[in-house]
């Protein structure tokens, strides 16, 4: 049986999530619990 981490779809979605977290790190601190949180949860 194949590990889910070996699936290309999982690898691509994981990379996208990491990129989203990296970009939202630069958002204003006052947005941390607003739009930043929403974007991160959606990823």
Short mmCIF file of C-alpha atoms in Angstrom, two decimals:
data_model
loop_
_atom_site.label_atom_id
_atom_site.label_comp_id
_atom_site.label_asym_id
_atom_site.label_seq_id
_atom_site.Cartn_x
_atom_site.Cartn_y
_atom_site.Cartn_z
CA UNK A 1 0.00 0.00 0.00
CA UNK A 2 1.24 3.46 -0.91
CA UNK A 3 1.78 6.17 1.69
CA UNK A 4 -0.41 9.22 1.05
CA UNK A 5 2.71 11.43 1.13
CA UNK A 6 3.89 9.70 -2.04
CA UNK A 7 0.87 10.95 -3.98
CA UNK A 8 1.65 13.87 -6.30
CA UNK A 9 -1.63 15.57 -5.45
CA UNK A 10 -0.72 15.55 -1.74
CA UNK A 11 2.80 16.86 -2.46
CA UNK A 12 1.48 19.72 -4.60
CA UNK A 13 -1.21 20.70 -2.10
CA UNK A 14 1.32 20.58 0.74
CA UNK A 15 3.69 22.86 -1.20
CA UNK A 16 0.81 25.28 -1.83
CA UNK A 17 -0.05 25.33 1.87
CA UNK A 18 3.57 26.07 2.79
CA UNK A 19 3.68 28.91 0.25
CA UNK A 20 0.46 30.40 1.63
CA UNK A 21 1.85 30.34 5.18
CA UNK A 22 5.06 31.96 3.94
CA UNK A 23 3.20 34.78 2.17
CA UNK A 24 0.77 35.43 5.03
CA UNK A 25 3.69 35.74 7.45
CA UNK A 26 4.24 39.22 5.97
CA UNK A 27 0.66 40.37 6.58
CA UNK A 28 0.09 43.09 9.21
CA UNK A 29 -0.04 41.78 12.78
CA UNK A 30 -3.50 43.27 13.34
CA UNK A 31 -4.79 40.95 10.62
CA UNK A 32 -3.42 37.81 12.30
CA UNK A 33 -6.84 36.74 13.63
CA UNK A 34 -8.80 38.10 10.69
CA UNK A 35 -7.97 37.53 7.06
CA UNK A 36 -4.65 35.78 7.79
CA UNK A 37 -6.33 33.14 9.90
CA UNK A 38 -9.08 32.64 7.34
CA UNK A 39 -6.62 32.22 4.47
CA UNK A 40 -4.52 29.75 6.43
CA UNK A 41 -7.51 27.66 7.47
CA UNK A 42 -8.73 27.57 3.88
CA UNK A 43 -5.38 26.25 2.70
#
